[in-house]
Amino acid sequence: MPEKYSLYKAKMQQLADISHAASVLNWDQEVYMPSKGAQFRAQQLSTLAGLHHQFFASDELGEILNELNQDDSLTFEQKRNVQLTLKDYTDNKKYTTEFVQKMSKTVSEAFIAWQEAKQKADFTIFAPKLKELVKLKREECEILGYTNHPYDALLDQYEPGITVAELDEIFEGVKEQLVPFVKEIFAAPQNDESVMFQHYDKDKQWQFSLDLLKDMGYDFDAGRQDISTHPFTTSFSPQDVRVTTRVNENDLSEIIWSTIHEGGHALYEQGLLPEYYGLPQGSACSLGIHESQSRLWENNVGRSLAYWQYQFEKLKKYFPEQLKNYTEEDFYKAMNIVKPSLIRTNADEVTYHFHILIRYEIEKELIAGNFEVDELPALWNKKYRDYLGIDVPSDDKGVLQDIHWSHGSFGYFPTYSIGSFYAAQFFQQANKEIEGLENMIQKGDTSKLLEWLREKIHKHGRIFEANQLCEKVTGEKLNFSYFMDYAQKKYRSLYNL
Ligand code: CO
């Protein structure tokens, strides 16, 4: 290995050490930190962020990267690592200190305003700060640069390579196929979901969630599960990947699908190769691909009848009284209820994409300057009426529900939908390549599936761009029809359509 490359690698590992140290503090803040710890914790995190920025923006690192970028003796993988780091480095250099500080200040203020606005269900409290933030985001598009649509510059931060042109095509599929299909479901008689809403002891639910993670192949010697209000996954290295979940004594579904979802994210992080720690090759491909891993486990596996043909018996051992009058088919129907909802995070796996479609249409036009912040609530409410047929009673249940915009995260939402669409495409391919996969799942054995995901997706890290990876794995780029086929097949049978 060229000496310069070793030096580059050592520097990248130090950078990773700093950011993972911050991750430990963040994890602790969400899970264990006492309330008085907040003030100095904020300071500690800000110091680490400053160090990371200083270190990453150093001219010395820039020189190493530029030199290596000209070095023809590097292997394909080494070259790709250098290229990706150089892109991150160059993007980072485009921002002036003044802009970074202004953004960070505006985000802090916007977040506080959003919290108050949400609590009081009053968009006008958030609007002035959101206006400033949108103005800065529009500036950011110009700073970063784009070819066709300003929103492309923001998308690239979360899903490198994807563009408005591609997303328009994908969401056209949602509008033309999924929207009418779901209207058919809405018109059909509803299934019974009462099995989910009984009293279920918290400790037993917790034990069952640990079983679920173990069965998926989550390595407890390289991670742990805790409780937090909003479930999340965080990684300090592939050998320490933490998950959190939440538990509701009167709704069994919360813990089950939160756990499986985060478990899917965690399996991806545990499947990255430790020898590439700190390098792009040792980190996740994109947010969309990350979400594909959580959704594949949560929905394609975790909401299938095959999966519960095994797991339902195990669940029954914990809750014999509550489940004695129900079959696994009843349970399967209850976990797949489709109905219109106001809140994105409570939506089922099909109407979920209406929520994302709405945010995508709004963000794209807002960033392009085609309408202004004051028009947001009216536009939001109209779209919920058009797509979901429901009236939004107040802003807290509408335009104010999600935290993302207050954080300045524009371009993030689409990754949720494409994650599901990638998941459907990957799962279909896994079924083609792994003989008898459904039978294995019925018997509680998902090890071959995990092996397949490790080999095809996890171990590559960021070496391939998402669309390239998708082509490598499935032979074609992201194609919405796989999700549509999956939804049709599953819900036509569930709702007798
Ligand atoms: Co997720």
Tab-separated table of C-alpha atoms and ligand atoms in Angstrom:
chain	number	residue	atom	x	y	z
A	1	MET	CA	0.000	0.000	0.000
A	2	PRO	CA	1.501	3.401	-0.960
A	3	GLU	CA	2.731	5.312	2.074
A	4	LYS	CA	0.484	8.284	1.299
A	5	TYR	CA	-2.526	5.979	1.256
A	6	SER	CA	-1.641	4.652	4.716
A	7	LEU	CA	-1.366	8.208	5.940
A	8	TYR	CA	-4.779	9.006	4.416
A	9	LYS	CA	-6.262	5.940	6.077
A	10	ALA	CA	-4.821	6.876	9.482
A	11	LYS	CA	-6.269	10.378	9.207
A	12	MET	CA	-9.678	9.047	8.221
A	13	GLN	CA	-9.651	6.745	11.233
A	14	GLN	CA	-8.905	9.661	13.539
A	15	LEU	CA	-11.800	11.589	12.017
A	16	ALA	CA	-14.039	8.579	12.551
A	17	ASP	CA	-12.870	8.375	16.168
A	18	ILE	CA	-13.983	11.948	16.755
A	19	SER	CA	-17.373	11.518	15.123
A	20	HIS	CA	-18.057	8.200	16.824
A	21	ALA	CA	-17.125	9.702	20.181
A	22	ALA	CA	-19.816	12.292	19.471
A	23	SER	CA	-22.191	9.451	18.580
A	24	VAL	CA	-21.619	7.833	21.970
A	25	LEU	CA	-22.480	11.115	23.667
A	26	ASN	CA	-25.553	11.534	21.475
A	27	TRP	CA	-26.710	8.000	22.194
A	28	ASP	CA	-26.267	8.545	25.920
A	29	GLN	CA	-28.181	11.827	25.687
A	30	GLU	CA	-31.187	10.050	24.173
A	31	VAL	CA	-31.071	7.004	26.421
A	32	TYR	CA	-29.543	7.607	29.861
A	33	MET	CA	-28.415	11.198	30.474
A	34	PRO	CA	-29.979	12.892	33.524
A	35	SER	CA	-31.697	16.213	32.764
A	36	LYS	CA	-29.008	18.346	34.413
A	37	GLY	CA	-26.433	16.899	32.041
A	38	ALA	CA	-27.900	18.736	29.071
A	39	GLN	CA	-25.971	21.987	29.273
A	40	PHE	CA	-22.431	20.627	29.297
A	41	ARG	CA	-23.378	17.821	26.962
A	42	ALA	CA	-24.312	20.423	24.338
A	43	GLN	CA	-20.909	22.059	24.877
A	44	GLN	CA	-19.068	18.735	24.618
A	45	LEU	CA	-20.829	17.871	21.380
A	46	SER	CA	-20.164	21.283	19.916
A	47	THR	CA	-16.441	21.011	20.788
A	48	LEU	CA	-16.199	17.629	19.088
A	49	ALA	CA	-18.055	18.934	16.024
A	50	GLY	CA	-15.629	21.862	15.867
A	51	LEU	CA	-12.616	19.552	16.105
A	52	HIS	CA	-13.989	17.336	13.402
A	53	HIS	CA	-14.609	20.278	11.095
A	54	GLN	CA	-11.122	21.724	11.696
A	55	PHE	CA	-9.442	18.411	11.090
A	56	PHE	CA	-11.477	17.597	7.998
A	57	ALA	CA	-11.009	21.027	6.421
A	58	SER	CA	-7.223	21.046	6.941
A	59	ASP	CA	-5.026	21.926	3.957
A	60	GLU	CA	-2.796	19.001	4.816
A	61	LEU	CA	-5.610	16.519	4.252
A	62	GLY	CA	-6.518	18.347	1.046
A	63	GLU	CA	-2.964	17.951	-0.262
A	64	ILE	CA	-2.891	14.246	0.561
A	65	LEU	CA	-6.215	13.731	-1.186
A	66	ASN	CA	-5.247	15.671	-4.305
A	67	GLU	CA	-1.964	13.821	-4.558
A	68	LEU	CA	-3.590	10.408	-4.138
A	69	ASN	CA	-6.256	11.328	-6.654
A	70	GLN	CA	-3.497	11.517	-9.316
A	71	ASP	CA	-1.879	8.257	-8.213
A	72	ASP	CA	-2.458	5.549	-10.831
A	73	SER	CA	-0.936	2.806	-8.715
A	74	LEU	CA	-3.988	2.677	-6.430
A	75	THR	CA	-6.432	-0.227	-6.692
A	76	PHE	CA	-10.035	0.377	-7.803
A	77	GLU	CA	-11.260	0.379	-4.201
A	78	GLN	CA	-8.509	2.672	-2.956
A	79	LYS	CA	-9.213	5.110	-5.791
A	80	ARG	CA	-12.894	5.092	-5.020
A	81	ASN	CA	-12.270	5.803	-1.334
A	82	VAL	CA	-10.072	8.751	-2.234
A	83	GLN	CA	-12.554	10.087	-4.802
A	84	LEU	CA	-15.443	9.983	-2.352
A	85	THR	CA	-13.446	11.612	0.420
A	86	LEU	CA	-12.224	14.294	-1.967
A	87	LYS	CA	-15.820	15.030	-2.973
A	88	ASP	CA	-16.857	15.352	0.689
A	89	TYR	CA	-13.787	17.507	1.318
A	90	THR	CA	-14.477	19.803	-1.658
A	91	ASP	CA	-18.185	20.167	-0.810
A	92	ASN	CA	-17.292	21.011	2.760
A	93	LYS	CA	-14.823	23.675	1.559
A	94	LYS	CA	-17.512	25.427	-0.453
A	95	TYR	CA	-19.116	26.800	2.696
A	96	THR	CA	-17.772	29.970	4.284
A	97	THR	CA	-17.459	29.998	8.078
A	98	GLU	CA	-19.991	32.830	8.068
A	99	PHE	CA	-22.540	30.691	6.226
A	100	VAL	CA	-22.009	27.682	8.507
A	101	GLN	CA	-22.469	29.800	11.619
A	102	LYS	CA	-25.556	31.499	10.217
A	103	MET	CA	-27.079	28.152	9.309
A	104	SER	CA	-26.311	26.641	12.694
A	105	LYS	CA	-27.815	29.631	14.524
A	106	THR	CA	-30.928	29.668	12.340
A	107	VAL	CA	-31.426	25.926	12.818
A	108	SER	CA	-31.234	26.256	16.617
A	109	GLU	CA	-33.771	29.088	16.599
A	110	ALA	CA	-36.020	27.366	14.094
A	111	PHE	CA	-36.052	24.199	16.184
A	112	ILE	CA	-37.164	26.102	19.282
A	113	ALA	CA	-39.825	27.971	17.280
A	114	TRP	CA	-41.070	24.710	15.770
A	115	GLN	CA	-41.420	23.079	19.191
A	116	GLU	CA	-43.517	25.953	20.478
A	117	ALA	CA	-45.521	26.155	17.263
A	118	LYS	CA	-46.280	22.445	17.363
A	119	GLN	CA	-47.275	22.553	20.991
A	120	LYS	CA	-49.647	25.477	20.338
A	121	ALA	CA	-50.710	24.104	16.959
A	122	ASP	CA	-49.912	27.458	15.373
A	123	PHE	CA	-47.855	27.603	12.185
A	124	THR	CA	-47.404	31.387	12.358
A	125	ILE	CA	-44.999	30.914	15.301
A	126	PHE	CA	-42.694	28.808	13.120
A	127	ALA	CA	-43.162	30.707	9.838
A	128	PRO	CA	-40.653	33.597	10.313
A	129	LYS	CA	-37.774	31.239	11.184
A	130	LEU	CA	-38.744	28.786	8.485
A	131	LYS	CA	-38.604	31.639	5.975
A	132	GLU	CA	-35.020	32.416	7.010
A	133	LEU	CA	-34.140	28.753	6.818
A	134	VAL	CA	-35.638	28.287	3.353
A	135	LYS	CA	-33.742	31.356	2.160
A	136	LEU	CA	-30.496	29.842	3.454
A	137	LYS	CA	-31.307	26.494	1.877
A	138	ARG	CA	-31.879	28.179	-1.481
A	139	GLU	CA	-28.482	29.853	-1.048
A	140	GLU	CA	-26.971	26.489	-0.186
A	141	CYS	CA	-28.180	25.035	-3.493
A	142	GLU	CA	-26.261	27.773	-5.305
A	143	ILE	CA	-23.162	27.221	-3.138
A	144	LEU	CA	-23.136	23.488	-3.853
A	145	GLY	CA	-24.162	23.812	-7.488
A	146	TYR	CA	-26.520	21.723	-9.662
A	147	THR	CA	-27.219	21.043	-13.303
A	148	ASN	CA	-30.989	20.987	-13.669
A	149	HIS	CA	-32.980	21.612	-10.503
A	150	PRO	CA	-31.779	23.411	-7.336
A	151	TYR	CA	-33.329	20.662	-5.178
A	152	ASP	CA	-30.874	18.187	-6.767
A	153	ALA	CA	-28.093	19.803	-4.730
A	154	LEU	CA	-29.921	19.003	-1.480
A	155	LEU	CA	-30.955	15.492	-2.503
A	156	ASP	CA	-27.327	14.702	-3.238
A	157	GLN	CA	-26.456	15.148	0.449
A	158	TYR	CA	-28.664	12.220	1.466
A	159	GLU	CA	-28.936	10.113	-1.659
A	160	PRO	CA	-25.864	10.805	-3.788
A	161	GLY	CA	-26.645	10.735	-7.486
A	162	ILE	CA	-30.442	10.869	-7.356
A	163	THR	CA	-32.190	13.772	-9.096
A	164	VAL	CA	-35.585	15.431	-9.334
A	165	ALA	CA	-35.947	13.969	-12.828
A	166	GLU	CA	-35.611	10.409	-11.478
A	167	LEU	CA	-37.763	11.035	-8.424
A	168	ASP	CA	-40.493	12.610	-10.573
A	169	GLU	CA	-40.633	9.403	-12.555
A	170	ILE	CA	-40.805	7.245	-9.422
A	171	PHE	CA	-43.474	9.361	-7.739
A	172	GLU	CA	-45.445	9.429	-10.991
A	173	GLY	CA	-45.769	5.672	-10.421
A	174	VAL	CA	-47.023	6.311	-6.902
A	175	LYS	CA	-49.610	8.797	-8.177
A	176	GLU	CA	-50.826	6.795	-11.153
A	177	GLN	CA	-50.802	3.294	-9.661
A	178	LEU	CA	-50.648	3.324	-5.883
A	179	VAL	CA	-53.166	6.124	-5.299
A	180	PRO	CA	-56.037	4.452	-7.245
A	181	PHE	CA	-55.161	1.031	-5.807
A	182	VAL	CA	-55.366	2.311	-2.257
A	183	LYS	CA	-58.728	3.942	-2.999
A	184	GLU	CA	-59.964	0.441	-3.867
A	185	ILE	CA	-58.709	-0.806	-0.502
A	186	PHE	CA	-60.399	2.090	1.335
A	187	ALA	CA	-63.698	1.054	-0.234
A	188	ALA	CA	-63.394	-2.594	0.894
A	189	PRO	CA	-64.653	-3.912	4.275
A	190	GLN	CA	-62.024	-3.343	6.983
A	191	ASN	CA	-60.233	-6.182	8.775
A	192	ASP	CA	-60.252	-6.603	12.548
A	193	GLU	CA	-57.267	-5.170	14.442
A	194	SER	CA	-58.479	-5.730	18.008
A	195	VAL	CA	-55.782	-8.321	18.724
A	196	MET	CA	-53.133	-5.581	18.835
A	197	PHE	CA	-54.937	-3.358	21.307
A	198	GLN	CA	-55.162	-5.434	24.473
A	199	HIS	CA	-53.131	-5.128	27.628
A	200	TYR	CA	-49.670	-6.626	27.105
A	201	ASP	CA	-47.163	-6.683	29.971
A	202	LYS	CA	-44.166	-4.441	29.238
A	203	ASP	CA	-41.457	-6.803	30.489
A	204	LYS	CA	-42.758	-9.672	28.419
A	205	GLN	CA	-42.936	-7.444	25.355
A	206	TRP	CA	-39.319	-6.445	25.993
A	207	GLN	CA	-38.220	-10.089	26.243
A	208	PHE	CA	-40.010	-10.904	23.012
A	209	SER	CA	-38.307	-7.977	21.238
A	210	LEU	CA	-34.903	-9.346	22.289
A	211	ASP	CA	-35.896	-12.733	20.846
A	212	LEU	CA	-36.843	-11.061	17.581
A	213	LEU	CA	-33.433	-9.372	17.301
A	214	LYS	CA	-31.618	-12.621	18.106
A	215	ASP	CA	-33.631	-14.499	15.495
A	216	MET	CA	-32.761	-11.881	12.861
A	217	GLY	CA	-29.076	-12.481	13.500
A	218	TYR	CA	-28.351	-9.269	15.417
A	219	ASP	CA	-25.103	-9.787	17.332
A	220	PHE	CA	-25.556	-8.868	21.012
A	221	ASP	CA	-21.799	-9.078	21.552
A	222	ALA	CA	-21.558	-6.190	19.109
A	223	GLY	CA	-24.494	-4.116	20.335
A	224	ARG	CA	-27.372	-3.715	22.769
A	225	GLN	CA	-30.971	-2.549	22.857
A	226	ASP	CA	-32.404	0.203	25.071
A	227	ILE	CA	-35.616	2.218	25.318
A	228	SER	CA	-36.048	5.725	23.860
A	229	THR	CA	-38.995	7.912	22.839
A	230	HIS	CA	-38.048	7.825	19.164
A	231	PRO	CA	-36.423	4.533	18.204
A	232	PHE	CA	-33.087	4.831	16.399
A	233	THR	CA	-29.908	2.969	15.488
A	234	THR	CA	-26.413	4.317	16.042
A	235	SER	CA	-23.034	2.838	15.277
A	236	PHE	CA	-19.667	3.402	16.943
A	237	SER	CA	-18.005	0.771	14.733
A	238	PRO	CA	-19.307	-2.422	13.085
A	239	GLN	CA	-18.516	-4.064	16.396
A	240	ASP	CA	-20.699	-1.785	18.482
A	241	VAL	CA	-24.050	-0.978	16.922
A	242	ARG	CA	-26.804	0.121	19.320
A	243	VAL	CA	-30.548	0.071	18.781
A	244	THR	CA	-33.438	1.521	20.736
A	245	THR	CA	-37.118	0.686	20.715
A	246	ARG	CA	-40.307	1.788	22.451
A	247	VAL	CA	-42.998	-0.091	24.230
A	248	ASN	CA	-46.720	0.604	24.668
A	249	GLU	CA	-48.682	-1.593	27.073
A	250	ASN	CA	-51.882	-1.156	25.079
A	251	ASP	CA	-50.522	-1.499	21.552
A	252	LEU	CA	-48.368	-4.501	20.808
A	253	SER	CA	-47.463	-3.310	17.329
A	254	GLU	CA	-45.206	-0.457	18.490
A	255	ILE	CA	-42.413	-2.543	19.910
A	256	ILE	CA	-42.557	-5.320	17.335
A	257	TRP	CA	-42.105	-3.263	14.181
A	258	SER	CA	-39.870	-0.636	15.764
A	259	THR	CA	-37.557	-3.394	16.894
A	260	ILE	CA	-37.511	-5.170	13.549
A	261	HIS	CA	-37.048	-1.861	11.685
A	262	GLU	CA	-34.091	-0.740	13.789
A	263	GLY	CA	-32.780	-4.309	13.755
A	264	GLY	CA	-32.638	-4.084	9.957
A	265	HIS	CA	-30.636	-0.859	10.137
A	266	ALA	CA	-28.344	-2.456	12.709
A	267	LEU	CA	-27.682	-5.600	10.660
A	268	TYR	CA	-26.460	-3.333	7.861
A	269	GLU	CA	-24.077	-1.486	10.211
A	270	GLN	CA	-22.851	-4.742	11.763
A	271	GLY	CA	-22.268	-6.046	8.238
A	272	LEU	CA	-19.892	-3.259	7.212
A	273	LEU	CA	-16.313	-4.486	7.190
A	274	PRO	CA	-14.201	-3.435	10.212
A	275	GLU	CA	-11.016	-3.278	8.103
A	276	TYR	CA	-12.483	-0.252	6.325
A	277	TYR	CA	-13.333	1.621	9.524
A	278	GLY	CA	-13.244	5.365	8.827
A	279	LEU	CA	-13.216	4.991	5.034
A	280	PRO	CA	-16.193	5.472	2.688
A	281	GLN	CA	-15.932	1.745	1.987
A	282	GLY	CA	-16.634	1.140	5.669
A	283	SER	CA	-19.750	3.291	5.819
A	284	ALA	CA	-23.312	2.982	4.518
A	285	CYS	CA	-24.047	3.629	0.835
A	286	SER	CA	-26.864	6.170	1.229
A	287	LEU	CA	-29.884	6.887	3.386
A	288	GLY	CA	-32.158	5.209	0.837
A	289	ILE	CA	-30.124	2.006	0.910
A	290	HIS	CA	-30.001	2.161	4.707
A	291	GLU	CA	-33.753	2.485	4.836
A	292	SER	CA	-34.093	-0.391	2.350
A	293	GLN	CA	-32.463	-2.648	4.913
A	294	SER	CA	-34.791	-1.625	7.727
A	295	ARG	CA	-37.903	-1.808	5.525
A	296	LEU	CA	-36.997	-5.154	4.018
A	297	TRP	CA	-36.935	-6.688	7.496
A	298	GLU	CA	-39.836	-4.678	8.852
A	299	ASN	CA	-42.261	-5.113	5.929
A	300	ASN	CA	-41.224	-7.707	3.379
A	301	VAL	CA	-40.198	-10.141	6.111
A	302	GLY	CA	-41.768	-8.843	9.343
A	303	ARG	CA	-45.272	-8.196	8.008
A	304	SER	CA	-45.491	-11.438	6.029
A	305	LEU	CA	-47.623	-14.432	6.910
A	306	ALA	CA	-44.642	-16.741	6.491
A	307	TYR	CA	-42.696	-14.964	9.231
A	308	TRP	CA	-45.555	-15.191	11.711
A	309	GLN	CA	-46.173	-18.845	10.970
A	310	TYR	CA	-43.099	-19.280	13.120
A	311	GLN	CA	-43.098	-16.226	15.402
A	312	PHE	CA	-46.774	-16.344	16.420
A	313	GLU	CA	-46.276	-19.532	18.425
A	314	LYS	CA	-43.370	-17.905	20.255
A	315	LEU	CA	-45.416	-14.792	20.934
A	316	LYS	CA	-48.246	-16.964	22.266
A	317	LYS	CA	-45.932	-18.411	24.907
A	318	TYR	CA	-45.525	-14.895	26.332
A	319	PHE	CA	-49.210	-13.988	26.002
A	320	PRO	CA	-51.341	-17.156	26.078
A	321	GLU	CA	-54.413	-15.395	27.517
A	322	GLN	CA	-54.503	-12.464	25.102
A	323	LEU	CA	-53.876	-14.598	22.018
A	324	LYS	CA	-55.896	-17.726	22.783
A	325	ASN	CA	-58.799	-16.755	20.501
A	326	TYR	CA	-56.655	-15.576	17.610
A	327	THR	CA	-54.859	-17.350	14.776
A	328	GLU	CA	-51.713	-16.247	12.992
A	329	GLU	CA	-53.945	-15.205	10.056
A	330	ASP	CA	-55.895	-12.877	12.369
A	331	PHE	CA	-52.617	-11.440	13.583
A	332	TYR	CA	-51.347	-11.061	10.010
A	333	LYS	CA	-54.510	-9.165	9.011
A	334	ALA	CA	-54.295	-6.898	12.045
A	335	MET	CA	-50.677	-5.922	11.332
A	336	ASN	CA	-51.563	-4.973	7.750
A	337	ILE	CA	-54.527	-2.654	8.200
A	338	VAL	CA	-54.610	0.016	5.503
A	339	LYS	CA	-56.410	3.234	6.304
A	340	PRO	CA	-55.955	6.970	5.721
A	341	SER	CA	-54.067	8.768	8.468
A	342	LEU	CA	-52.872	12.258	9.274
A	343	ILE	CA	-49.556	11.346	10.874
A	344	ARG	CA	-46.774	9.940	8.709
A	345	THR	CA	-45.125	7.856	11.420
A	346	ASN	CA	-48.396	6.006	12.148
A	347	ALA	CA	-49.121	5.190	8.519
A	348	ASP	CA	-49.293	1.661	7.081
A	349	GLU	CA	-46.742	0.529	4.505
A	350	VAL	CA	-48.794	1.610	1.477
A	351	THR	CA	-50.394	4.943	2.421
A	352	TYR	CA	-47.010	5.856	3.923
A	353	HIS	CA	-45.837	6.832	0.449
A	354	PHE	CA	-48.654	9.360	0.063
A	355	HIS	CA	-47.175	11.200	3.032
A	356	ILE	CA	-43.776	11.251	1.363
A	357	LEU	CA	-45.189	12.191	-2.034
A	358	ILE	CA	-46.845	15.227	-0.431
A	359	ARG	CA	-43.634	16.363	1.261
A	360	TYR	CA	-41.621	15.777	-1.886
A	361	GLU	CA	-43.956	17.878	-4.037
A	362	ILE	CA	-43.929	20.652	-1.460
A	363	GLU	CA	-40.159	20.722	-0.836
A	364	LYS	CA	-39.229	20.690	-4.485
A	365	GLU	CA	-41.442	23.676	-5.316
A	366	LEU	CA	-40.606	25.564	-2.135
A	367	ILE	CA	-36.858	25.296	-2.771
A	368	ALA	CA	-37.353	26.306	-6.406
A	369	GLY	CA	-39.179	29.424	-5.191
A	370	ASN	CA	-42.501	28.502	-6.800
A	371	PHE	CA	-44.420	29.342	-3.636
A	372	GLU	CA	-43.632	30.890	-0.264
A	373	VAL	CA	-43.665	29.692	3.341
A	374	ASP	CA	-46.922	31.485	4.243
A	375	GLU	CA	-48.810	29.398	1.704
A	376	LEU	CA	-47.583	26.125	3.214
A	377	PRO	CA	-50.448	25.136	5.565
A	378	ALA	CA	-53.161	25.710	2.965
A	379	LEU	CA	-51.215	23.764	0.364
A	380	TRP	CA	-50.500	20.971	2.825
A	381	ASN	CA	-54.150	20.626	3.815
A	382	LYS	CA	-55.285	20.591	0.215
A	383	LYS	CA	-52.875	17.774	-0.642
A	384	TYR	CA	-54.061	15.676	2.310
A	385	ARG	CA	-57.613	16.098	1.074
A	386	ASP	CA	-56.679	15.236	-2.502
A	387	TYR	CA	-54.488	12.196	-1.817
A	388	LEU	CA	-55.864	10.780	1.425
A	389	GLY	CA	-59.361	12.210	1.494
A	390	ILE	CA	-58.964	13.611	4.998
A	391	ASP	CA	-59.251	17.045	6.537
A	392	VAL	CA	-56.384	18.300	8.669
A	393	PRO	CA	-57.939	19.632	11.894
A	394	SER	CA	-54.924	21.673	13.074
A	395	ASP	CA	-51.312	22.470	12.101
A	396	ASP	CA	-49.769	20.195	14.754
A	397	LYS	CA	-51.432	17.260	13.001
A	398	GLY	CA	-50.508	18.700	9.638
A	399	VAL	CA	-47.639	20.805	8.402
A	400	LEU	CA	-45.937	20.963	11.841
A	401	GLN	CA	-45.850	17.223	12.616
A	402	ASP	CA	-42.304	16.411	11.464
A	403	ILE	CA	-39.043	17.662	12.923
A	404	HIS	CA	-37.062	17.595	9.635
A	405	TRP	CA	-37.648	21.120	8.315
A	406	SER	CA	-36.820	22.685	11.675
A	407	HIS	CA	-33.433	20.938	11.409
A	408	GLY	CA	-32.939	22.320	7.927
A	409	SER	CA	-33.254	18.810	6.467
A	410	PHE	CA	-34.710	19.374	3.002
A	411	GLY	CA	-34.210	16.494	0.574
A	412	TYR	CA	-34.364	13.853	3.308
A	413	PHE	CA	-37.990	12.648	3.042
A	414	PRO	CA	-37.735	11.006	-0.398
A	415	THR	CA	-35.162	8.541	0.994
A	416	TYR	CA	-37.922	6.963	3.116
A	417	SER	CA	-39.960	6.016	0.065
A	418	ILE	CA	-37.112	4.940	-2.137
A	419	GLY	CA	-35.909	2.824	0.795
A	420	SER	CA	-39.145	0.816	0.611
A	421	PHE	CA	-38.960	0.619	-3.166
A	422	TYR	CA	-35.361	-0.641	-3.042
A	423	ALA	CA	-36.450	-3.124	-0.369
A	424	ALA	CA	-39.177	-4.611	-2.583
A	425	GLN	CA	-36.738	-4.907	-5.487
A	426	PHE	CA	-34.005	-6.499	-3.372
A	427	PHE	CA	-36.399	-8.902	-1.678
A	428	GLN	CA	-37.792	-10.068	-4.996
A	429	GLN	CA	-34.219	-10.725	-6.162
A	430	ALA	CA	-33.376	-12.575	-2.927
A	431	ASN	CA	-36.396	-14.821	-3.509
A	432	LYS	CA	-35.158	-15.549	-7.002
A	433	GLU	CA	-31.645	-16.400	-5.863
A	434	ILE	CA	-32.257	-18.185	-2.564
A	435	GLU	CA	-34.126	-21.371	-3.255
A	436	GLY	CA	-36.916	-22.052	-0.767
A	437	LEU	CA	-36.518	-18.736	1.054
A	438	GLU	CA	-40.184	-18.560	2.001
A	439	ASN	CA	-40.002	-22.043	3.508
A	440	MET	CA	-36.979	-21.058	5.528
A	441	ILE	CA	-38.779	-17.973	6.840
A	442	GLN	CA	-41.771	-20.132	7.790
A	443	LYS	CA	-39.393	-22.214	9.885
A	444	GLY	CA	-37.880	-19.152	11.519
A	445	ASP	CA	-34.608	-19.344	9.610
A	446	THR	CA	-33.550	-16.036	8.040
A	447	SER	CA	-29.821	-16.767	8.101
A	448	LYS	CA	-29.561	-17.345	4.346
A	449	LEU	CA	-31.309	-14.050	3.708
A	450	LEU	CA	-28.888	-12.219	5.986
A	451	GLU	CA	-25.939	-13.912	4.316
A	452	TRP	CA	-27.262	-12.777	0.938
A	453	LEU	CA	-27.695	-9.155	2.127
A	454	ARG	CA	-24.198	-9.166	3.632
A	455	GLU	CA	-22.661	-10.389	0.418
A	456	LYS	CA	-24.687	-8.313	-2.044
A	457	ILE	CA	-25.120	-5.065	-0.130
A	458	HIS	CA	-23.549	-4.651	3.297
A	459	LYS	CA	-19.909	-5.438	2.618
A	460	HIS	CA	-19.591	-2.883	-0.209
A	461	GLY	CA	-20.166	0.174	1.964
A	462	ARG	CA	-20.119	3.297	-0.198
A	463	ILE	CA	-17.982	1.827	-2.989
A	464	PHE	CA	-20.920	1.873	-5.423
A	465	GLU	CA	-23.478	4.649	-5.725
A	466	ALA	CA	-26.996	3.513	-4.744
A	467	ASN	CA	-28.283	3.138	-8.278
A	468	GLN	CA	-25.141	1.279	-9.362
A	469	LEU	CA	-25.441	-1.033	-6.393
A	470	CYS	CA	-29.078	-1.678	-7.262
A	471	GLU	CA	-28.091	-2.567	-10.827
A	472	LYS	CA	-25.337	-4.850	-9.598
A	473	VAL	CA	-27.710	-6.660	-7.252
A	474	THR	CA	-30.879	-6.823	-9.359
A	475	GLY	CA	-29.751	-6.182	-12.941
A	476	GLU	CA	-31.653	-2.909	-13.257
A	477	LYS	CA	-31.921	0.493	-11.668
A	478	LEU	CA	-34.536	1.384	-9.078
A	479	ASN	CA	-37.923	0.409	-10.487
A	480	PHE	CA	-41.144	1.272	-8.666
A	481	SER	CA	-43.054	-1.635	-10.239
A	482	TYR	CA	-41.501	-4.132	-7.787
A	483	PHE	CA	-43.083	-2.372	-4.872
A	484	MET	CA	-46.374	-2.066	-6.756
A	485	ASP	CA	-46.396	-5.795	-7.554
A	486	TYR	CA	-45.645	-6.634	-3.937
A	487	ALA	CA	-48.445	-4.349	-2.693
A	488	GLN	CA	-50.970	-5.637	-5.233
A	489	LYS	CA	-50.315	-9.273	-4.486
A	490	LYS	CA	-50.381	-8.845	-0.740
A	491	TYR	CA	-53.328	-6.484	-0.317
A	492	ARG	CA	-55.579	-7.935	-3.010
A	493	SER	CA	-55.518	-11.109	-0.999
A	494	LEU	CA	-55.846	-9.380	2.398
A	495	TYR	CA	-58.835	-7.322	1.287
A	496	ASN	CA	-60.401	-9.828	-1.149
A	497	LEU	CA	-60.099	-7.464	-4.097
B	1	CO	CO	-35.352	3.913	9.372
